Amino acid sequence: MIVTGKAMLAGVMGWPVGHSRSPRLHGWWLQNYGIDGAYVPLAVPPERLKAAIAGLPAMGFKGANVTIPHKEAVLPFLASLDAAAEAIGAVNTLIVDETGAVHGRNTDVYGFAAQLDDAAPDWATATRAALVLGAGGAARGAIFALGETGSIGEIRIANRTPERAKALIASLAPHVKSTLVAVDWKDLKSALKGADLLVNTTSLGMVGHPPLPLAAGDLHGGMIVYDLVYVPLETALLRAAHQAGARTVEGLGMLIHQARPGFHAWFGIDPEPSPTLLALLKADINGTKV
Ligand code: NAP
């Protein structure tokens, strides 16, 4: 795709930013839809974040994604937040309006739920109790998405550091309809009793990290098991879930879905999470070519 002088601009701000898969993802959509636009990596050190946000409208950008370590630090520089960003206290998508004001959204919530809808469409009616592992940024998005529907009675939260789970519950409980309960990290097997949905939002199972302390025998065939970790594509948790006959949900689909609202706002098209794009990202993660 050749970029002209009229190209629409967006990018991803992070520090470092070189690991981000977003330029590949958005670049593929731009090319696929023949859009005169560009999506670029923006390496922004923390002390320059305020200037970088002011620079978006100054340079005619439609907006940007924000990633580690800026997702929370960016809040004071924004004109408004959507409900998800407000509840979670973190932003991953910036939209510049026609007056030059910069608005913040959290599309991880949308991405989490859209991937669950794709892989297990009946999840809301099939889940009376859910167990979420972790209490970091990804957990906040997942719990907000599960809890705002009102269909899940109880969401149990197990985190290695119990204080973090309690703080998460205190800040998210007013924003969700489900009952949030902290459970003991050392007793995941008891916490799994009666749980129809298991969500891993910890970094356990990711390349370079230890696996989760769960095996096929701890899971059951009627469950849905969702792992947000997508490197490797099939984690030990998802393998164990397959062995137990449970339905599985891969984290890579969430990565694609969370990118869609930003692309739509900046470039005017709601992009398809196509099989070709999925294959491209899978090959990228596996270090192979398609
Ligand atoms: P984070 O805020 O740093 O939280 C990390 C979580 O992992 C915390 O709950 C932490 O527990 C737990 N943890 C780390 N090491 C552990 C260990 N050795 N034993 C037990 N628990 C451990 O990170 P995040 O942003 O939430 O991301 C978490 C994971 O989700 C990452 O793998 C990330 O790639 C993935 N993710 C995927 C998507 C997607 O689109 N699929 C989106 C966002 C994130 P403590 O509180 O005790 O430290």
CSV table of C-alpha atoms in Angstrom, one decimal, residues 131-249:
chain,number,residue,atom,x,y,z
A,131,LEU,CA,-13.0,-18.4,38.6
A,132,VAL,CA,-10.5,-15.7,37.4
A,133,LEU,CA,-6.8,-16.2,38.1
A,134,GLY,CA,-4.8,-13.0,38.6
A,135,ALA,CA,-5.6,-9.5,39.7
A,136,GLY,CA,-3.5,-7.3,37.3
A,137,GLY,CA,-4.6,-5.1,34.5
A,138,ALA,CA,-5.9,-7.9,32.3
A,139,ALA,CA,-7.9,-9.3,35.2
A,140,ARG,CA,-9.6,-6.0,35.7
A,141,GLY,CA,-10.8,-6.0,32.1
A,142,ALA,CA,-11.9,-9.6,32.2
A,143,ILE,CA,-13.8,-9.2,35.5
A,144,PHE,CA,-15.5,-6.0,34.3
A,145,ALA,CA,-16.6,-7.7,31.1
A,146,LEU,CA,-17.9,-10.8,32.9
A,147,GLY,CA,-19.5,-8.8,35.7
A,148,GLU,CA,-21.3,-6.1,33.8
A,149,THR,CA,-23.6,-8.6,32.0
A,150,GLY,CA,-25.4,-9.5,35.2
A,151,SER,CA,-25.7,-13.2,34.1
A,152,ILE,CA,-22.9,-14.6,36.3
A,153,GLY,CA,-23.9,-14.9,40.0
A,154,GLU,CA,-20.4,-15.2,41.5
A,155,ILE,CA,-16.9,-14.3,40.2
A,156,ARG,CA,-14.1,-15.8,42.3
A,157,ILE,CA,-10.7,-14.1,42.1
A,158,ALA,CA,-7.5,-16.0,43.0
A,159,ASN,CA,-4.2,-14.1,43.1
A,160,ARG,CA,-0.8,-14.9,44.4
A,161,THR,CA,-0.8,-11.6,46.3
A,162,PRO,CA,-4.1,-11.6,48.1
A,163,GLU,CA,-4.0,-7.8,48.9
A,164,ARG,CA,-4.1,-7.1,45.2
A,165,ALA,CA,-7.2,-9.2,44.7
A,166,LYS,CA,-8.9,-7.4,47.6
A,167,ALA,CA,-8.0,-4.0,46.2
A,168,LEU,CA,-9.4,-5.0,42.8
A,169,ILE,CA,-12.7,-6.2,44.4
A,170,ALA,CA,-13.0,-2.9,46.3
A,171,SER,CA,-12.6,-0.8,43.2
A,172,LEU,CA,-14.6,-2.9,40.7
A,173,ALA,CA,-17.5,-4.1,42.9
A,174,PRO,CA,-19.5,-0.8,42.5
A,175,HIS,CA,-19.3,-1.2,38.7
A,176,VAL,CA,-20.4,-4.8,38.2
A,177,LYS,CA,-23.6,-6.8,38.9
A,178,SER,CA,-21.9,-10.1,39.9
A,179,THR,CA,-20.7,-10.8,43.5
A,180,LEU,CA,-16.9,-10.7,43.6
A,181,VAL,CA,-15.2,-13.0,46.1
A,182,ALA,CA,-11.4,-13.4,46.8
A,183,VAL,CA,-10.3,-17.0,47.1
A,184,ASP,CA,-7.0,-18.6,48.2
A,185,TRP,CA,-4.4,-18.9,45.5
A,186,LYS,CA,-3.0,-22.0,47.3
A,187,ASP,CA,-6.3,-23.8,47.0
A,188,LEU,CA,-7.3,-23.4,43.4
A,189,LYS,CA,-8.8,-26.9,43.3
A,190,SER,CA,-11.5,-26.0,45.9
A,191,ALA,CA,-12.1,-22.7,44.1
A,192,LEU,CA,-12.7,-24.6,40.9
A,193,LYS,CA,-15.6,-26.6,42.5
A,194,GLY,CA,-18.9,-25.5,40.9
A,195,ALA,CA,-17.0,-23.1,38.5
A,196,ASP,CA,-18.3,-23.3,34.9
A,197,LEU,CA,-15.7,-20.8,33.5
A,198,LEU,CA,-12.0,-20.6,34.3
A,199,VAL,CA,-10.0,-17.5,33.0
A,200,ASN,CA,-6.3,-17.2,33.3
A,201,THR,CA,-5.1,-13.6,33.3
A,202,THR,CA,-1.8,-14.3,35.0
A,203,SER,CA,1.5,-14.5,33.1
A,204,LEU,CA,1.9,-18.1,34.2
A,205,GLY,CA,2.1,-20.4,31.2
A,206,MET,CA,3.7,-17.7,29.0
A,207,VAL,CA,7.0,-18.5,27.4
A,208,GLY,CA,9.8,-17.9,30.0
A,209,HIS,CA,7.3,-18.2,32.9
A,210,PRO,CA,6.4,-21.3,35.0
A,211,PRO,CA,3.1,-23.1,34.2
A,212,LEU,CA,-0.1,-22.8,36.3
A,213,PRO,CA,-0.4,-25.4,39.1
A,214,LEU,CA,-3.4,-27.1,37.4
A,215,ALA,CA,-3.7,-30.4,35.5
A,216,ALA,CA,-6.5,-32.0,33.4
A,217,GLY,CA,-7.8,-33.9,36.5
A,218,ASP,CA,-8.6,-30.5,38.2
A,219,LEU,CA,-10.9,-29.5,35.3
A,220,HIS,CA,-14.1,-31.0,33.9
A,221,GLY,CA,-15.7,-31.5,30.5
A,222,GLY,CA,-18.6,-29.1,31.1
A,223,MET,CA,-16.3,-26.1,31.6
A,224,ILE,CA,-15.1,-23.3,29.4
A,225,VAL,CA,-11.4,-22.5,29.9
A,226,TYR,CA,-10.1,-19.2,28.6
A,227,ASP,CA,-6.3,-18.4,28.6
A,228,LEU,CA,-5.3,-14.8,27.9
A,229,VAL,CA,-1.7,-15.9,27.4
A,230,TYR,CA,-1.1,-16.4,23.6
A,231,VAL,CA,2.7,-17.0,23.5
A,232,PRO,CA,2.7,-20.0,23.2
A,233,LEU,CA,-0.5,-20.3,21.2
A,234,GLU,CA,-1.5,-23.5,23.0
A,235,THR,CA,-0.6,-23.1,26.7
A,236,ALA,CA,-0.3,-26.0,29.1
A,237,LEU,CA,-3.6,-24.9,30.6
A,238,LEU,CA,-5.4,-25.1,27.2
A,239,ARG,CA,-3.8,-28.6,26.6
A,240,ALA,CA,-5.1,-29.7,30.0
A,241,ALA,CA,-8.5,-28.3,29.2
A,242,HIS,CA,-8.6,-30.3,25.9
A,243,GLN,CA,-7.6,-33.5,27.8
A,244,ALA,CA,-10.5,-32.8,30.2
A,245,GLY,CA,-12.9,-32.4,27.3
A,246,ALA,CA,-13.6,-28.7,28.2
A,247,ARG,CA,-14.2,-26.0,25.7
A,248,THR,CA,-11.2,-23.7,25.2
A,249,VAL,CA,-10.8,-20.0,24.3
